[in-house]
Amino acid sequence: MLKTVGLVLVVLFCSFCGVTMAASLKKRTETLKKTLLFLHLLSERLSYTLCPVEELFEALAAEPLLEELDYIPDCRRRMAERLPFPEAFRESIRDSRLPLTERDRETLCSLCPIIGASSMENQLQGLALVKANLSGQVEEAQAQADKRSRLYASLGVLSGAALAVVLL
């Protein structure tokens, strides 16, 4: 009886691991889509207001649609501590707990020398380039999630069943 319960727990644990991996792929896609929204709102506010970067990030940190993006309030906090925008944003992206790949983080960090450092036209052009790069990464992440999420879920169940058979 105890052995059977243990084997069922092994199968359930492996299944849970597979489903968790599949969910992390979907979460990355959602995070990248939210990041595209952030870039869109940033470019809108840059083009319609002439406020400093600190005020832009204060407004964006208060935006309910972006509350999942932990790097925005973190960057605002760091800038309030008198850290210049490029360093504050880079550190916030680096310390973010969101499921972003290194490539995603590098793409976002390419905003550092652009925002607040050049004319509004150049900032908007730079933002458009970053948005285009990130859009490609969203499509790749979506394709990867579609392809691999079922694989991870199936592998979790199958590896749990195989392990249970071996332990019998």
mmCIF file of C-alpha atoms in Angstrom:
data_model
loop_
_atom_site.group_PDB
_atom_site.id
_atom_site.type_symbol
_atom_site.label_atom_id
_atom_site.label_comp_id
_atom_site.label_asym_id
_atom_site.label_seq_id
_atom_site.Cartn_x
_atom_site.Cartn_y
_atom_site.Cartn_z
ATOM 1 C CA MET A 1 0.000 0.000 0.000
ATOM 2 C CA LEU A 2 2.740 2.447 0.978
ATOM 3 C CA LYS A 3 4.765 1.529 -2.091
ATOM 4 C CA THR A 4 1.757 2.217 -4.341
ATOM 5 C CA VAL A 5 1.234 5.628 -2.771
ATOM 6 C CA GLY A 6 4.924 6.400 -3.272
ATOM 7 C CA LEU A 7 4.778 5.399 -6.931
ATOM 8 C CA VAL A 8 1.685 7.541 -7.510
ATOM 9 C CA LEU A 9 3.485 10.458 -5.874
ATOM 10 C CA VAL A 10 6.485 9.946 -8.175
ATOM 11 C CA VAL A 11 4.217 10.024 -11.246
ATOM 12 C CA LEU A 12 2.406 13.117 -9.953
ATOM 13 C CA PHE A 13 5.663 14.911 -9.158
ATOM 14 C CA CYS A 14 7.129 14.244 -12.601
ATOM 15 C CA SER A 15 3.865 15.325 -14.222
ATOM 16 C CA PHE A 16 3.895 18.504 -12.164
ATOM 17 C CA CYS A 17 7.464 19.253 -13.272
ATOM 18 C CA GLY A 18 6.492 18.829 -16.930
ATOM 19 C CA VAL A 19 3.446 21.068 -16.597
ATOM 20 C CA THR A 20 5.532 23.681 -14.766
ATOM 21 C CA MET A 21 8.086 23.758 -17.563
ATOM 22 C CA ALA A 22 5.303 24.150 -20.131
ATOM 23 C CA ALA A 23 3.778 26.988 -18.123
ATOM 24 C CA SER A 24 7.126 28.803 -17.931
ATOM 25 C CA LEU A 25 7.305 28.880 -21.740
ATOM 26 C CA LYS A 26 3.851 30.450 -21.902
ATOM 27 C CA LYS A 27 4.753 32.898 -19.143
ATOM 28 C CA ARG A 28 7.770 34.107 -21.121
ATOM 29 C CA THR A 29 5.533 34.793 -24.119
ATOM 30 C CA GLU A 30 3.096 36.751 -21.959
ATOM 31 C CA THR A 31 5.949 38.710 -20.387
ATOM 32 C CA LEU A 32 7.349 39.644 -23.789
ATOM 33 C CA LYS A 33 3.914 40.805 -24.940
ATOM 34 C CA LYS A 34 3.606 42.981 -21.822
ATOM 35 C CA THR A 35 7.081 44.326 -22.532
ATOM 36 C CA LEU A 36 5.981 45.296 -26.041
ATOM 37 C CA LEU A 37 3.068 47.152 -24.450
ATOM 38 C CA PHE A 38 5.550 48.890 -22.148
ATOM 39 C CA LEU A 39 7.640 49.977 -25.144
ATOM 40 C CA HIS A 40 4.536 51.208 -26.946
ATOM 41 C CA LEU A 41 3.402 53.262 -23.952
ATOM 42 C CA LEU A 42 6.931 54.584 -23.470
ATOM 43 C CA SER A 43 7.128 55.752 -27.076
ATOM 44 C CA GLU A 44 3.664 57.339 -26.836
ATOM 45 C CA ARG A 45 4.565 59.244 -23.705
ATOM 46 C CA LEU A 46 7.900 60.288 -25.148
ATOM 47 C CA SER A 47 6.253 61.678 -28.253
ATOM 48 C CA TYR A 48 3.399 63.501 -26.471
ATOM 49 C CA THR A 49 5.096 64.772 -23.332
ATOM 50 C CA LEU A 50 8.372 66.484 -22.766
ATOM 51 C CA CYS A 51 8.870 65.202 -19.236
ATOM 52 C CA PRO A 52 12.133 63.752 -17.934
ATOM 53 C CA VAL A 53 12.817 60.020 -17.864
ATOM 54 C CA GLU A 54 12.172 59.869 -14.108
ATOM 55 C CA GLU A 55 8.620 61.178 -14.585
ATOM 56 C CA LEU A 56 8.026 58.831 -17.495
ATOM 57 C CA PHE A 57 8.937 55.837 -15.379
ATOM 58 C CA GLU A 58 6.915 57.119 -12.453
ATOM 59 C CA ALA A 59 3.840 57.243 -14.701
ATOM 60 C CA LEU A 60 4.594 53.849 -16.226
ATOM 61 C CA ALA A 61 5.117 52.281 -12.795
ATOM 62 C CA ALA A 62 1.600 53.414 -11.875
ATOM 63 C CA GLU A 63 0.100 51.911 -15.049
ATOM 64 C CA PRO A 64 -2.120 48.928 -14.070
ATOM 65 C CA LEU A 65 -1.495 47.143 -17.372
ATOM 66 C CA LEU A 66 2.225 46.961 -16.600
ATOM 67 C CA GLU A 67 2.122 45.935 -12.951
ATOM 68 C CA GLU A 68 3.543 42.476 -13.733
ATOM 69 C CA LEU A 69 6.743 43.976 -15.116
ATOM 70 C CA ASP A 70 8.889 44.216 -11.988
ATOM 71 C CA TYR A 71 11.734 46.068 -13.691
ATOM 72 C CA ILE A 72 9.708 49.286 -14.179
ATOM 73 C CA PRO A 73 9.135 50.154 -10.494
ATOM 74 C CA ASP A 74 12.609 48.859 -9.680
ATOM 75 C CA CYS A 75 14.148 51.209 -12.256
ATOM 76 C CA ARG A 76 12.062 54.110 -10.908
ATOM 77 C CA ARG A 77 13.241 53.331 -7.382
ATOM 78 C CA ARG A 78 16.881 53.216 -8.474
ATOM 79 C CA MET A 79 16.548 56.521 -10.323
ATOM 80 C CA ALA A 80 15.004 58.031 -7.170
ATOM 81 C CA GLU A 81 18.201 56.944 -5.403
ATOM 82 C CA ARG A 82 20.097 59.131 -7.921
ATOM 83 C CA LEU A 83 21.335 56.346 -10.161
ATOM 84 C CA PRO A 84 21.438 57.481 -13.816
ATOM 85 C CA PHE A 85 18.824 55.920 -16.108
ATOM 86 C CA PRO A 86 21.161 53.673 -18.124
ATOM 87 C CA GLU A 87 22.606 52.032 -15.027
ATOM 88 C CA ALA A 88 19.262 51.888 -13.201
ATOM 89 C CA PHE A 89 17.502 50.256 -16.143
ATOM 90 C CA ARG A 90 20.336 47.800 -16.838
ATOM 91 C CA GLU A 91 20.462 46.699 -13.191
ATOM 92 C CA SER A 92 16.661 46.439 -13.023
ATOM 93 C CA ILE A 93 16.567 44.224 -16.101
ATOM 94 C CA ARG A 94 19.441 42.117 -14.763
ATOM 95 C CA ASP A 95 17.739 41.683 -11.361
ATOM 96 C CA SER A 96 14.260 41.059 -12.760
ATOM 97 C CA ARG A 97 12.638 37.807 -11.705
ATOM 98 C CA LEU A 98 10.631 37.553 -14.906
ATOM 99 C CA PRO A 99 11.172 34.543 -17.190
ATOM 100 C CA LEU A 100 13.288 36.362 -19.762
ATOM 101 C CA THR A 101 16.168 34.828 -21.661
ATOM 102 C CA GLU A 102 19.577 36.475 -21.848
ATOM 103 C CA ARG A 103 18.762 37.595 -25.380
ATOM 104 C CA ASP A 104 15.512 39.221 -24.173
ATOM 105 C CA ARG A 105 17.423 41.062 -21.470
ATOM 106 C CA GLU A 106 20.097 42.237 -23.921
ATOM 107 C CA THR A 107 17.435 43.536 -26.297
ATOM 108 C CA LEU A 108 15.814 45.509 -23.489
ATOM 109 C CA CYS A 109 19.172 46.817 -22.296
ATOM 110 C CA SER A 110 19.739 48.266 -25.749
ATOM 111 C CA LEU A 111 17.336 51.017 -24.598
ATOM 112 C CA CYS A 112 19.909 52.260 -22.083
ATOM 113 C CA PRO A 113 21.955 54.495 -24.392
ATOM 114 C CA ILE A 114 18.826 55.658 -26.247
ATOM 115 C CA ILE A 115 16.285 56.907 -23.702
ATOM 116 C CA GLY A 116 16.996 60.352 -22.358
ATOM 117 C CA ALA A 117 20.316 60.654 -24.159
ATOM 118 C CA SER A 118 19.369 61.985 -27.579
ATOM 119 C CA SER A 119 16.714 63.947 -29.434
ATOM 120 C CA MET A 120 13.118 62.817 -29.232
ATOM 121 C CA GLU A 121 13.225 61.703 -32.856
ATOM 122 C CA ASN A 122 16.281 59.528 -32.258
ATOM 123 C CA GLN A 123 14.727 58.084 -29.103
ATOM 124 C CA LEU A 124 11.560 57.159 -31.002
ATOM 125 C CA GLN A 125 13.581 55.575 -33.811
ATOM 126 C CA GLY A 126 15.603 53.590 -31.297
ATOM 127 C CA LEU A 127 12.430 52.475 -29.529
ATOM 128 C CA ALA A 128 10.936 51.380 -32.857
ATOM 129 C CA LEU A 129 14.020 49.274 -33.548
ATOM 130 C CA VAL A 130 13.881 47.649 -30.105
ATOM 131 C CA LYS A 131 10.147 46.982 -30.559
ATOM 132 C CA ALA A 132 10.807 45.338 -33.928
ATOM 133 C CA ASN A 133 13.520 43.111 -32.431
ATOM 134 C CA LEU A 134 11.315 42.188 -29.490
ATOM 135 C CA SER A 135 8.377 41.438 -31.796
ATOM 136 C CA GLY A 136 10.511 38.829 -33.511
ATOM 137 C CA GLN A 137 11.407 37.346 -30.149
ATOM 138 C CA VAL A 138 7.709 37.223 -29.189
ATOM 139 C CA GLU A 139 6.946 35.237 -32.347
ATOM 140 C CA GLU A 140 9.831 32.858 -31.620
ATOM 141 C CA ALA A 141 8.708 32.444 -28.004
ATOM 142 C CA GLN A 142 5.131 31.757 -29.110
ATOM 143 C CA ALA A 143 6.270 29.138 -31.610
ATOM 144 C CA GLN A 144 8.544 27.550 -29.026
ATOM 145 C CA ALA A 145 5.756 27.488 -26.441
ATOM 146 C CA ASP A 146 3.310 25.938 -28.904
ATOM 147 C CA LYS A 147 5.810 23.284 -29.920
ATOM 148 C CA ARG A 148 7.452 22.447 -26.617
ATOM 149 C CA SER A 149 4.700 22.887 -24.025
ATOM 150 C CA ARG A 150 2.908 19.691 -25.061
ATOM 151 C CA LEU A 151 6.260 17.930 -25.232
ATOM 152 C CA TYR A 152 7.198 18.939 -21.671
ATOM 153 C CA ALA A 153 3.802 17.940 -20.279
ATOM 154 C CA SER A 154 3.952 14.564 -22.031
ATOM 155 C CA LEU A 155 7.543 13.945 -20.984
ATOM 156 C CA GLY A 156 6.652 14.684 -17.377
ATOM 157 C CA VAL A 157 3.893 12.093 -17.320
ATOM 158 C CA LEU A 158 5.879 9.527 -19.273
ATOM 159 C CA SER A 159 9.046 9.916 -17.221
ATOM 160 C CA GLY A 160 7.013 9.576 -14.037
ATOM 161 C CA ALA A 161 5.378 6.409 -15.349
ATOM 162 C CA ALA A 162 8.734 5.007 -16.460
ATOM 163 C CA LEU A 163 10.290 5.760 -13.099
ATOM 164 C CA ALA A 164 7.358 4.092 -11.356
ATOM 165 C CA VAL A 165 7.788 0.972 -13.495
ATOM 166 C CA VAL A 166 11.513 0.878 -12.721
ATOM 167 C CA LEU A 167 10.826 1.209 -8.994
ATOM 168 C CA LEU A 168 8.330 -1.654 -9.066
#
